[in-house]
PDB file of C-alpha atoms in Angstrom:
ATOM      1  CA  UNK A 237     -49.846   7.119 -22.019  1.00  0.00           C
ATOM      2  CA  UNK A 238     -48.357   3.602 -21.778  1.00  0.00           C
ATOM      3  CA  UNK A 239     -45.722   4.513 -24.343  1.00  0.00           C
ATOM      4  CA  UNK A 240     -44.772   7.595 -22.326  1.00  0.00           C
ATOM      5  CA  UNK A 241     -44.451   5.538 -19.120  1.00  0.00           C
ATOM      6  CA  UNK A 242     -42.341   2.936 -20.916  1.00  0.00           C
ATOM      7  CA  UNK A 243     -40.091   5.651 -22.294  1.00  0.00           C
ATOM      8  CA  UNK A 244     -39.705   7.159 -18.806  1.00  0.00           C
ATOM      9  CA  UNK A 245     -38.808   3.775 -17.305  1.00  0.00           C
ATOM     10  CA  UNK A 246     -36.240   3.195 -20.038  1.00  0.00           C
ATOM     11  CA  UNK A 247     -34.683   6.588 -19.329  1.00  0.00           C
ATOM     12  CA  UNK A 248     -34.519   5.955 -15.578  1.00  0.00           C
ATOM     13  CA  UNK A 249     -33.052   2.450 -15.758  1.00  0.00           C
ATOM     14  CA  UNK A 250     -29.484   3.556 -16.629  1.00  0.00           C
ATOM     15  CA  UNK A 251     -29.626   6.100 -13.798  1.00  0.00           C
ATOM     16  CA  UNK A 252     -30.684   3.445 -11.291  1.00  0.00           C
ATOM     17  CA  UNK A 253     -28.039   1.033 -12.561  1.00  0.00           C
ATOM     18  CA  UNK A 254     -25.436   3.759 -12.309  1.00  0.00           C
ATOM     19  CA  UNK A 255     -26.468   4.527  -8.745  1.00  0.00           C
ATOM     20  CA  UNK A 256     -26.143   0.848  -7.827  1.00  0.00           C
ATOM     21  CA  UNK A 257     -22.642   0.699  -9.293  1.00  0.00           C
ATOM     22  CA  UNK A 258     -21.420   3.906  -7.671  1.00  0.00           C
ATOM     23  CA  UNK A 259     -19.677   3.264  -4.379  1.00  0.00           C
ATOM     24  CA  UNK A 260     -20.561   5.054  -1.163  1.00  0.00           C
ATOM     25  CA  UNK A 261     -18.435   6.910   1.382  1.00  0.00           C
ATOM     26  CA  UNK A 262     -18.359   5.136   4.729  1.00  0.00           C
ATOM     27  CA  UNK A 263     -16.837   5.792   8.169  1.00  0.00           C
ATOM     28  CA  UNK A 264     -16.692   2.836  10.566  1.00  0.00           C
ATOM     29  CA  UNK A 265     -15.602   2.842  14.189  1.00  0.00           C
ATOM     30  CA  UNK A 266     -14.465  -0.505  15.528  1.00  0.00           C
ATOM     31  CA  UNK A 267     -14.363  -1.408  19.206  1.00  0.00           C
ATOM     32  CA  UNK A 268     -12.803  -4.858  18.853  1.00  0.00           C
ATOM     33  CA  UNK A 269     -10.032  -6.203  16.646  1.00  0.00           C
ATOM     34  CA  UNK A 270     -10.995  -8.638  13.899  1.00  0.00           C
ATOM     35  CA  UNK A 271     -14.473  -7.176  13.353  1.00  0.00           C
ATOM     36  CA  UNK A 272     -13.966  -5.179  10.150  1.00  0.00           C
ATOM     37  CA  UNK A 273     -15.546  -7.706   7.792  1.00  0.00           C
ATOM     38  CA  UNK A 274     -18.699  -8.230   9.862  1.00  0.00           C
ATOM     39  CA  UNK A 275     -19.036  -4.472  10.393  1.00  0.00           C
ATOM     40  CA  UNK A 276     -18.866  -3.727   6.662  1.00  0.00           C
ATOM     41  CA  UNK A 277     -21.255  -6.558   5.806  1.00  0.00           C
ATOM     42  CA  UNK A 278     -23.873  -4.882   8.028  1.00  0.00           C
ATOM     43  CA  UNK A 279     -23.735  -1.669   5.972  1.00  0.00           C
ATOM     44  CA  UNK A 280     -26.625  -1.113   3.554  1.00  0.00           C
ATOM     45  CA  UNK A 281     -24.507  -0.544   0.474  1.00  0.00           C
ATOM     46  CA  UNK A 282     -23.376  -2.637  -2.461  1.00  0.00           C
ATOM     47  CA  UNK A 283     -19.982  -1.029  -2.931  1.00  0.00           C
ATOM     48  CA  UNK A 284     -17.737   1.279  -0.917  1.00  0.00           C
ATOM     49  CA  UNK A 285     -15.577   3.728  -2.847  1.00  0.00           C
ATOM     50  CA  UNK A 286     -14.187   5.643   0.147  1.00  0.00           C
ATOM     51  CA  UNK A 287     -13.626   4.060   3.563  1.00  0.00           C
ATOM     52  CA  UNK A 288     -12.400   5.554   6.844  1.00  0.00           C
ATOM     53  CA  UNK A 289     -11.609   3.092   9.629  1.00  0.00           C
ATOM     54  CA  UNK A 290     -11.241   4.070  13.275  1.00  0.00           C
ATOM     55  CA  UNK A 291     -10.325   1.880  16.228  1.00  0.00           C
ATOM     56  CA  UNK A 292      -8.356  -1.372  16.685  1.00  0.00           C
ATOM     57  CA  UNK A 293      -7.495  -3.577  13.700  1.00  0.00           C
ATOM     58  CA  UNK A 294      -5.402  -6.743  13.518  1.00  0.00           C
ATOM     59  CA  UNK A 295      -3.932  -8.989  10.850  1.00  0.00           C
ATOM     60  CA  UNK A 296      -7.327 -10.519  10.101  1.00  0.00           C
ATOM     61  CA  UNK A 297      -8.760  -7.073   9.327  1.00  0.00           C
ATOM     62  CA  UNK A 298      -5.881  -6.159   6.998  1.00  0.00           C
ATOM     63  CA  UNK A 299      -6.175  -9.550   5.322  1.00  0.00           C
ATOM     64  CA  UNK A 300      -9.827  -8.754   4.590  1.00  0.00           C
ATOM     65  CA  UNK A 301      -8.912  -5.310   3.229  1.00  0.00           C
ATOM     66  CA  UNK A 302      -6.316  -6.902   0.955  1.00  0.00           C
ATOM     67  CA  UNK A 303      -8.887  -9.340  -0.449  1.00  0.00           C
ATOM     68  CA  UNK A 304     -10.843  -6.548  -2.159  1.00  0.00           C
ATOM     69  CA  UNK A 305     -13.939  -8.757  -2.243  1.00  0.00           C
ATOM     70  CA  UNK A 306     -17.631  -7.845  -2.127  1.00  0.00           C
ATOM     71  CA  UNK A 307     -18.221  -4.300  -0.952  1.00  0.00           C
ATOM     72  CA  UNK A 308     -14.489  -3.571  -1.227  1.00  0.00           C
ATOM     73  CA  UNK A 309     -14.223  -4.501  -4.904  1.00  0.00           C
ATOM     74  CA  UNK A 310     -14.422  -0.833  -6.008  1.00  0.00           C
ATOM     75  CA  UNK A 311     -12.568   0.784  -3.121  1.00  0.00           C
ATOM     76  CA  UNK A 312     -10.540   3.819  -4.235  1.00  0.00           C
ATOM     77  CA  UNK A 313      -9.823   5.748  -1.033  1.00  0.00           C
ATOM     78  CA  UNK A 314      -8.776   4.325   2.337  1.00  0.00           C
ATOM     79  CA  UNK A 315      -8.138   6.377   5.475  1.00  0.00           C
ATOM     80  CA  UNK A 316      -6.293   4.563   8.271  1.00  0.00           C
ATOM     81  CA  UNK A 317      -5.207   7.659  10.200  1.00  0.00           C
ATOM     82  CA  UNK A 318      -7.186   6.753  13.321  1.00  0.00           C
ATOM     83  CA  UNK A 319      -6.605   3.011  13.479  1.00  0.00           C
ATOM     84  CA  UNK A 320      -4.777   1.231  16.287  1.00  0.00           C
ATOM     85  CA  UNK A 321      -2.682  -1.705  15.087  1.00  0.00           C
ATOM     86  CA  UNK A 322      -3.048  -4.714  17.386  1.00  0.00           C
ATOM     87  CA  UNK A 323      -0.236  -7.277  17.397  1.00  0.00           C
ATOM     88  CA  UNK A 324      -1.377 -10.897  17.537  1.00  0.00           C
ATOM     89  CA  UNK A 325      -0.977 -14.238  15.783  1.00  0.00           C
ATOM     90  CA  UNK A 326      -3.228 -13.352  12.835  1.00  0.00           C
ATOM     91  CA  UNK A 327      -1.084 -12.939   9.690  1.00  0.00           C
ATOM     92  CA  UNK A 328      -2.011 -10.049   7.425  1.00  0.00           C
ATOM     93  CA  UNK A 329      -0.362 -11.280   4.229  1.00  0.00           C
ATOM     94  CA  UNK A 330       1.639 -14.081   2.644  1.00  0.00           C
ATOM     95  CA  UNK A 331       4.101 -13.306  -0.149  1.00  0.00           C
ATOM     96  CA  UNK A 332       5.633 -16.129  -2.190  1.00  0.00           C
ATOM     97  CA  UNK A 333       8.573 -15.488  -4.532  1.00  0.00           C
ATOM     98  CA  UNK A 334      10.193 -17.989  -6.938  1.00  0.00           C
ATOM     99  CA  UNK A 335      13.936 -18.606  -6.831  1.00  0.00           C
ATOM    100  CA  UNK A 336      15.266 -17.967 -10.335  1.00  0.00           C
ATOM    101  CA  UNK A 337      16.416 -21.034 -12.222  1.00  0.00           C
ATOM    102  CA  UNK A 338      14.967 -23.525  -9.746  1.00  0.00           C
ATOM    103  CA  UNK A 339      11.684 -25.155  -8.766  1.00  0.00           C
ATOM    104  CA  UNK A 340      12.047 -23.627  -5.319  1.00  0.00           C
ATOM    105  CA  UNK A 341      10.213 -20.738  -3.682  1.00  0.00           C
ATOM    106  CA  UNK A 342      10.532 -18.530  -0.631  1.00  0.00           C
ATOM    107  CA  UNK A 343       7.385 -17.758   1.340  1.00  0.00           C
ATOM    108  CA  UNK A 344       7.119 -14.852   3.779  1.00  0.00           C
ATOM    109  CA  UNK A 345       4.227 -14.649   6.248  1.00  0.00           C
ATOM    110  CA  UNK A 346       3.736 -11.214   7.834  1.00  0.00           C
ATOM    111  CA  UNK A 347       2.391 -10.339  11.281  1.00  0.00           C
ATOM    112  CA  UNK A 348       1.792  -7.008  13.006  1.00  0.00           C
ATOM    113  CA  UNK A 349       4.340  -6.418  15.753  1.00  0.00           C
ATOM    114  CA  UNK A 350       6.131  -3.671  17.645  1.00  0.00           C
ATOM    115  CA  UNK A 351       9.393  -4.648  15.944  1.00  0.00           C
ATOM    116  CA  UNK A 352      10.713  -5.739  12.553  1.00  0.00           C
ATOM    117  CA  UNK A 353      12.170  -9.220  12.222  1.00  0.00           C
ATOM    118  CA  UNK A 354      12.617 -12.110   9.799  1.00  0.00           C
ATOM    119  CA  UNK A 355      12.977 -15.682  11.066  1.00  0.00           C
ATOM    120  CA  UNK A 356      13.491 -18.904   9.129  1.00  0.00           C
ATOM    121  CA  UNK A 357      10.942 -21.474  10.324  1.00  0.00           C
ATOM    122  CA  UNK A 358      11.482 -24.458   8.025  1.00  0.00           C
ATOM    123  CA  UNK A 359      10.810 -25.854   4.582  1.00  0.00           C
ATOM    124  CA  UNK A 360       7.762 -27.305   2.862  1.00  0.00           C
ATOM    125  CA  UNK A 361       8.444 -29.838   0.095  1.00  0.00           C
ATOM    126  CA  UNK A 362       6.119 -31.215  -2.560  1.00  0.00           C
ATOM    127  CA  UNK A 363       7.998 -33.464  -4.987  1.00  0.00           C
ATOM    128  CA  UNK A 364      10.869 -31.344  -6.382  1.00  0.00           C
ATOM    129  CA  UNK A 365       9.294 -28.028  -5.362  1.00  0.00           C
ATOM    130  CA  UNK A 366      10.686 -26.898  -2.031  1.00  0.00           C
ATOM    131  CA  UNK A 367       9.447 -23.743  -0.296  1.00  0.00           C
ATOM    132  CA  UNK A 368      11.522 -22.079   2.397  1.00  0.00           C
ATOM    133  CA  UNK A 369       9.270 -20.556   5.044  1.00  0.00           C
ATOM    134  CA  UNK A 370       9.933 -17.325   6.903  1.00  0.00           C
ATOM    135  CA  UNK A 371       7.986 -15.587   9.664  1.00  0.00           C
ATOM    136  CA  UNK A 372       8.201 -11.798   9.422  1.00  0.00           C
ATOM    137  CA  UNK A 373       7.017  -9.224  11.929  1.00  0.00           C
ATOM    138  CA  UNK A 374       6.518  -5.572  11.078  1.00  0.00           C
ATOM    139  CA  UNK A 375       5.633  -2.318  12.831  1.00  0.00           C
ATOM    140  CA  UNK A 376       5.436  -0.462   9.509  1.00  0.00           C
ATOM    141  CA  UNK A 377       3.160  -2.834   7.528  1.00  0.00           C
ATOM    142  CA  UNK A 378       5.681  -4.251   5.087  1.00  0.00           C
ATOM    143  CA  UNK A 379       4.031  -5.584   1.885  1.00  0.00           C
ATOM    144  CA  UNK A 380       0.753  -3.926   2.942  1.00  0.00           C
ATOM    145  CA  UNK A 381      -0.998  -3.988  -0.458  1.00  0.00           C
ATOM    146  CA  UNK A 382       1.574  -5.781  -2.598  1.00  0.00           C
ATOM    147  CA  UNK A 383       0.058  -8.716  -4.502  1.00  0.00           C
ATOM    148  CA  UNK A 384      -3.458  -7.833  -3.298  1.00  0.00           C
ATOM    149  CA  UNK A 385      -6.770  -7.412  -5.110  1.00  0.00           C
ATOM    150  CA  UNK A 386      -7.584  -4.110  -3.424  1.00  0.00           C
ATOM    151  CA  UNK A 387      -4.229  -2.796  -4.623  1.00  0.00           C
ATOM    152  CA  UNK A 388      -5.668  -2.879  -8.150  1.00  0.00           C
ATOM    153  CA  UNK A 389      -8.435  -0.358  -7.333  1.00  0.00           C
ATOM    154  CA  UNK A 390      -7.015   1.886  -4.606  1.00  0.00           C
ATOM    155  CA  UNK A 391      -6.025   5.426  -5.611  1.00  0.00           C
ATOM    156  CA  UNK A 392      -5.417   7.166  -2.282  1.00  0.00           C
ATOM    157  CA  UNK A 393      -4.304   5.818   1.112  1.00  0.00           C
ATOM    158  CA  UNK A 394      -3.854   7.734   4.369  1.00  0.00           C
ATOM    159  CA  UNK A 395      -1.505   5.921   6.724  1.00  0.00           C
ATOM    160  CA  UNK A 396      -1.928   5.598  10.521  1.00  0.00           C
ATOM    161  CA  UNK A 397      -1.322   8.906  12.249  1.00  0.00           C
ATOM    162  CA  UNK A 398       1.779   7.832  14.180  1.00  0.00           C
ATOM    163  CA  UNK A 399       3.557   6.212  11.216  1.00  0.00           C
ATOM    164  CA  UNK A 400       6.942   7.653  10.255  1.00  0.00           C
ATOM    165  CA  UNK A 401       7.894   4.850   7.853  1.00  0.00           C
ATOM    166  CA  UNK A 402       6.511   3.268   4.711  1.00  0.00           C
ATOM    167  CA  UNK A 403       7.176  -0.453   4.759  1.00  0.00           C
ATOM    168  CA  UNK A 404       9.055  -2.556   2.253  1.00  0.00           C
ATOM    169  CA  UNK A 405       6.936  -3.358  -0.791  1.00  0.00           C
ATOM    170  CA  UNK A 406       3.907  -1.696   0.824  1.00  0.00           C
ATOM    171  CA  UNK A 407       2.512  -0.308  -2.455  1.00  0.00           C
ATOM    172  CA  UNK A 408       4.518  -2.386  -4.921  1.00  0.00           C
ATOM    173  CA  UNK A 409       2.743  -2.775  -8.274  1.00  0.00           C
ATOM    174  CA  UNK A 410      -0.444  -1.111  -7.006  1.00  0.00           C
ATOM    175  CA  UNK A 411      -2.683   1.506  -8.629  1.00  0.00           C
ATOM    176  CA  UNK A 412      -2.231   3.855  -5.639  1.00  0.00           C
ATOM    177  CA  UNK A 413      -1.539   7.406  -6.835  1.00  0.00           C
ATOM    178  CA  UNK A 414      -1.313   9.244  -3.500  1.00  0.00           C
ATOM    179  CA  UNK A 415      -0.169   8.294  -0.015  1.00  0.00           C
ATOM    180  CA  UNK A 416      -0.764  10.689   2.879  1.00  0.00           C
ATOM    181  CA  UNK A 417       1.272  10.629   6.097  1.00  0.00           C
ATOM    182  CA  UNK A 418       0.404  13.052   8.881  1.00  0.00           C
ATOM    183  CA  UNK A 419       3.732  12.491  10.643  1.00  0.00           C
ATOM    184  CA  UNK A 420       7.025  13.362   8.911  1.00  0.00           C
ATOM    185  CA  UNK A 421       8.396  10.400   6.966  1.00  0.00           C
ATOM    186  CA  UNK A 422      11.770   9.143   8.211  1.00  0.00           C
ATOM    187  CA  UNK A 423      12.091   5.915   6.253  1.00  0.00           C
ATOM    188  CA  UNK A 424      10.839   4.469   2.953  1.00  0.00           C
ATOM    189  CA  UNK A 425      11.470   0.753   2.615  1.00  0.00           C
ATOM    190  CA  UNK A 426      12.896  -1.182  -0.311  1.00  0.00           C
ATOM    191  CA  UNK A 427      10.523  -1.463  -3.292  1.00  0.00           C
ATOM    192  CA  UNK A 428       7.859   0.446  -1.328  1.00  0.00           C
ATOM    193  CA  UNK A 429       6.419   1.970  -4.527  1.00  0.00           C
ATOM    194  CA  UNK A 430       8.134  -0.240  -7.100  1.00  0.00           C
ATOM    195  CA  UNK A 431       6.321  -0.187 -10.461  1.00  0.00           C
ATOM    196  CA  UNK A 432       3.282   1.505  -8.908  1.00  0.00           C
ATOM    197  CA  UNK A 433       1.145   4.431 -10.096  1.00  0.00           C
ATOM    198  CA  UNK A 434       2.284   6.712  -7.246  1.00  0.00           C
ATOM    199  CA  UNK A 435       2.648  10.372  -8.170  1.00  0.00           C
ATOM    200  CA  UNK A 436       2.588  12.007  -4.745  1.00  0.00           C
ATOM    201  CA  UNK A 437       3.590  11.147  -1.195  1.00  0.00           C
ATOM    202  CA  UNK A 438       1.992  13.937   0.809  1.00  0.00           C
ATOM    203  CA  UNK A 439       4.045  14.391   3.968  1.00  0.00           C
ATOM    204  CA  UNK A 440       6.937  16.327   5.486  1.00  0.00           C
ATOM    205  CA  UNK A 441      10.046  14.972   3.741  1.00  0.00           C
ATOM    206  CA  UNK A 442      12.532  17.054   5.747  1.00  0.00           C
ATOM    207  CA  UNK A 443      13.331  14.209   8.160  1.00  0.00           C
ATOM    208  CA  UNK A 444      13.778  11.425   5.594  1.00  0.00           C
ATOM    209  CA  UNK A 445      17.110   9.803   6.443  1.00  0.00           C
ATOM    210  CA  UNK A 446      16.734   6.280   5.103  1.00  0.00           C
ATOM    211  CA  UNK A 447      15.463   4.912   1.802  1.00  0.00           C
ATOM    212  CA  UNK A 448      15.610   1.368   0.475  1.00  0.00           C
ATOM    213  CA  UNK A 449      16.744   0.024  -2.884  1.00  0.00           C
ATOM    214  CA  UNK A 450      14.196   0.381  -5.717  1.00  0.00           C
ATOM    215  CA  UNK A 451      11.930   2.346  -3.352  1.00  0.00           C
ATOM    216  CA  UNK A 452      10.413   4.266  -6.291  1.00  0.00           C
ATOM    217  CA  UNK A 453      11.891   2.067  -9.005  1.00  0.00           C
ATOM    218  CA  UNK A 454       9.924   2.296 -12.266  1.00  0.00           C
ATOM    219  CA  UNK A 455       7.200   4.371 -10.620  1.00  0.00           C
ATOM    220  CA  UNK A 456       6.972   6.342 -13.843  1.00  0.00           C
ATOM    221  CA  UNK A 457       4.416   8.887 -12.594  1.00  0.00           C
ATOM    222  CA  UNK A 458       6.466   9.973  -9.569  1.00  0.00           C
ATOM    223  CA  UNK A 459       7.841  13.462 -10.249  1.00  0.00           C
ATOM    224  CA  UNK A 460       9.477  14.302  -6.930  1.00  0.00           C
ATOM    225  CA  UNK A 461       8.334  16.040  -3.761  1.00  0.00           C
ATOM    226  CA  UNK A 462       8.570  19.668  -4.874  1.00  0.00           C
ATOM    227  CA  UNK A 463       7.334  21.733  -7.807  1.00  0.00           C
ATOM    228  CA  UNK A 464       8.755  21.449 -11.318  1.00  0.00           C
ATOM    229  CA  UNK A 465       9.614  17.748 -11.085  1.00  0.00           C
ATOM    230  CA  UNK A 466      12.118  18.387  -8.296  1.00  0.00           C
ATOM    231  CA  UNK A 467      13.179  15.825  -5.694  1.00  0.00           C
ATOM    232  CA  UNK A 468      14.608  17.097  -2.394  1.00  0.00           C
ATOM    233  CA  UNK A 469      16.514  14.314  -0.625  1.00  0.00           C
ATOM    234  CA  UNK A 470      19.125  16.594   0.897  1.00  0.00           C
ATOM    235  CA  UNK A 471      19.082  14.777   4.232  1.00  0.00           C
ATOM    236  CA  UNK A 472      20.195  11.443   2.751  1.00  0.00           C
ATOM    237  CA  UNK A 473      23.910  10.638   2.924  1.00  0.00           C
ATOM    238  CA  UNK A 474      23.494   7.570   0.703  1.00  0.00           C
ATOM    239  CA  UNK A 475      21.110   6.568  -2.087  1.00  0.00           C
ATOM    240  CA  UNK A 476      20.825   2.835  -2.822  1.00  0.00           C
ATOM    241  CA  UNK A 477      20.668   1.229  -6.247  1.00  0.00           C
ATOM    242  CA  UNK A 478      17.622   1.870  -8.447  1.00  0.00           C
ATOM    243  CA  UNK A 479      16.022   4.053  -5.743  1.00  0.00           C
ATOM    244  CA  UNK A 480      14.415   6.395  -8.297  1.00  0.00           C
ATOM    245  CA  UNK A 481      15.103   4.659 -11.594  1.00  0.00           C
ATOM    246  CA  UNK A 482      12.476   5.398 -14.229  1.00  0.00           C
ATOM    247  CA  UNK A 483      10.805   8.253 -12.297  1.00  0.00           C
ATOM    248  CA  UNK A 484       9.755  11.523 -13.971  1.00  0.00           C
ATOM    249  CA  UNK A 485      12.279  13.648 -12.065  1.00  0.00           C
ATOM    250  CA  UNK A 486      14.228  16.513 -13.674  1.00  0.00           C
ATOM    251  CA  UNK A 487      16.114  18.022 -10.738  1.00  0.00           C
ATOM    252  CA  UNK A 488      17.520  16.512  -7.527  1.00  0.00           C
ATOM    253  CA  UNK A 489      18.628  18.412  -4.420  1.00  0.00           C
ATOM    254  CA  UNK A 490      21.368  16.409  -2.684  1.00  0.00           C
ATOM    255  CA  UNK A 491      23.159  16.505   0.655  1.00  0.00           C
ATOM    256  CA  UNK A 492      26.681  17.968   0.842  1.00  0.00           C
ATOM    257  CA  UNK A 493      27.500  14.903   2.949  1.00  0.00           C
ATOM    258  CA  UNK A 494      26.403  12.423   0.274  1.00  0.00           C
ATOM    259  CA  UNK A 495      29.006   9.654   0.072  1.00  0.00           C
ATOM    260  CA  UNK A 496      27.306   6.882  -1.903  1.00  0.00           C
ATOM    261  CA  UNK A 497      24.986   6.652  -4.935  1.00  0.00           C
ATOM    262  CA  UNK A 498      24.111   3.145  -6.093  1.00  0.00           C
ATOM    263  CA  UNK A 499      23.834   1.962  -9.682  1.00  0.00           C
ATOM    264  CA  UNK A 500      20.749   3.370 -11.403  1.00  0.00           C
ATOM    265  CA  UNK A 501      19.708   5.293  -8.278  1.00  0.00           C
ATOM    266  CA  UNK A 502      18.994   8.521 -10.174  1.00  0.00           C
ATOM    267  CA  UNK A 503      18.428   7.231 -13.716  1.00  0.00           C
ATOM    268  CA  UNK A 504      15.226   9.219 -14.097  1.00  0.00           C
ATOM    269  CA  UNK A 505      13.273   9.533 -17.323  1.00  0.00           C
ATOM    270  CA  UNK A 506      12.671  13.230 -16.697  1.00  0.00           C
ATOM    271  CA  UNK A 507      16.360  14.137 -16.382  1.00  0.00           C
TER     272      UNK A 507
END
């Protein structure tokens, strides 16, 4: 009898361990900005695999999402369709880039705002290493998950319902495979999906009239927005350099008013 019980326990242990490691699906409704972390900590779960957030969020909340720590360490799906972005003095990310051939860097600190801007605010120097500092404001969440821990686990993201733009570098070098936008997309920023795992942007593309350089650059899994590896960008009158370089696109539908195609813009692996 003891042997049978021991055998049963040994059989159940992997199942229990698996259950503990499997993330849960959670929906949270916030009433105050800056409360996402404390709200999630109150949930009786070890890991969250799918998270829907409703209500006001600010830079502090996005900063916590970007951290990918604790219960967010296995997050794969994030739904932001019903969030309200609150502009304040809480930054949501800091991006630091080296200046080639020097000891210098450029640091960009991003804040939620109702407008897009970039302002030089000074320089920080330590010995020979000088860092130029810029304050950036964004109404489209530029650099949203670029250089973030959660960007390494996320597979699907639904953007806020009223968004018509995908910010610069928003999903750069992330594991995100699908982005959903309920409103038609009008703009895709520079390097928005650069070197990411994106294969589908689920939205109405018919109003897209602006795309940034390297927007889908080296996003090797991206195969267009129509069937049979077809990309319809027939509303664009210009396509900047490296916009779709390295994508798995075989056919492109272009505007009769197209007047400019940048270097490498349509150098697709599928064509």
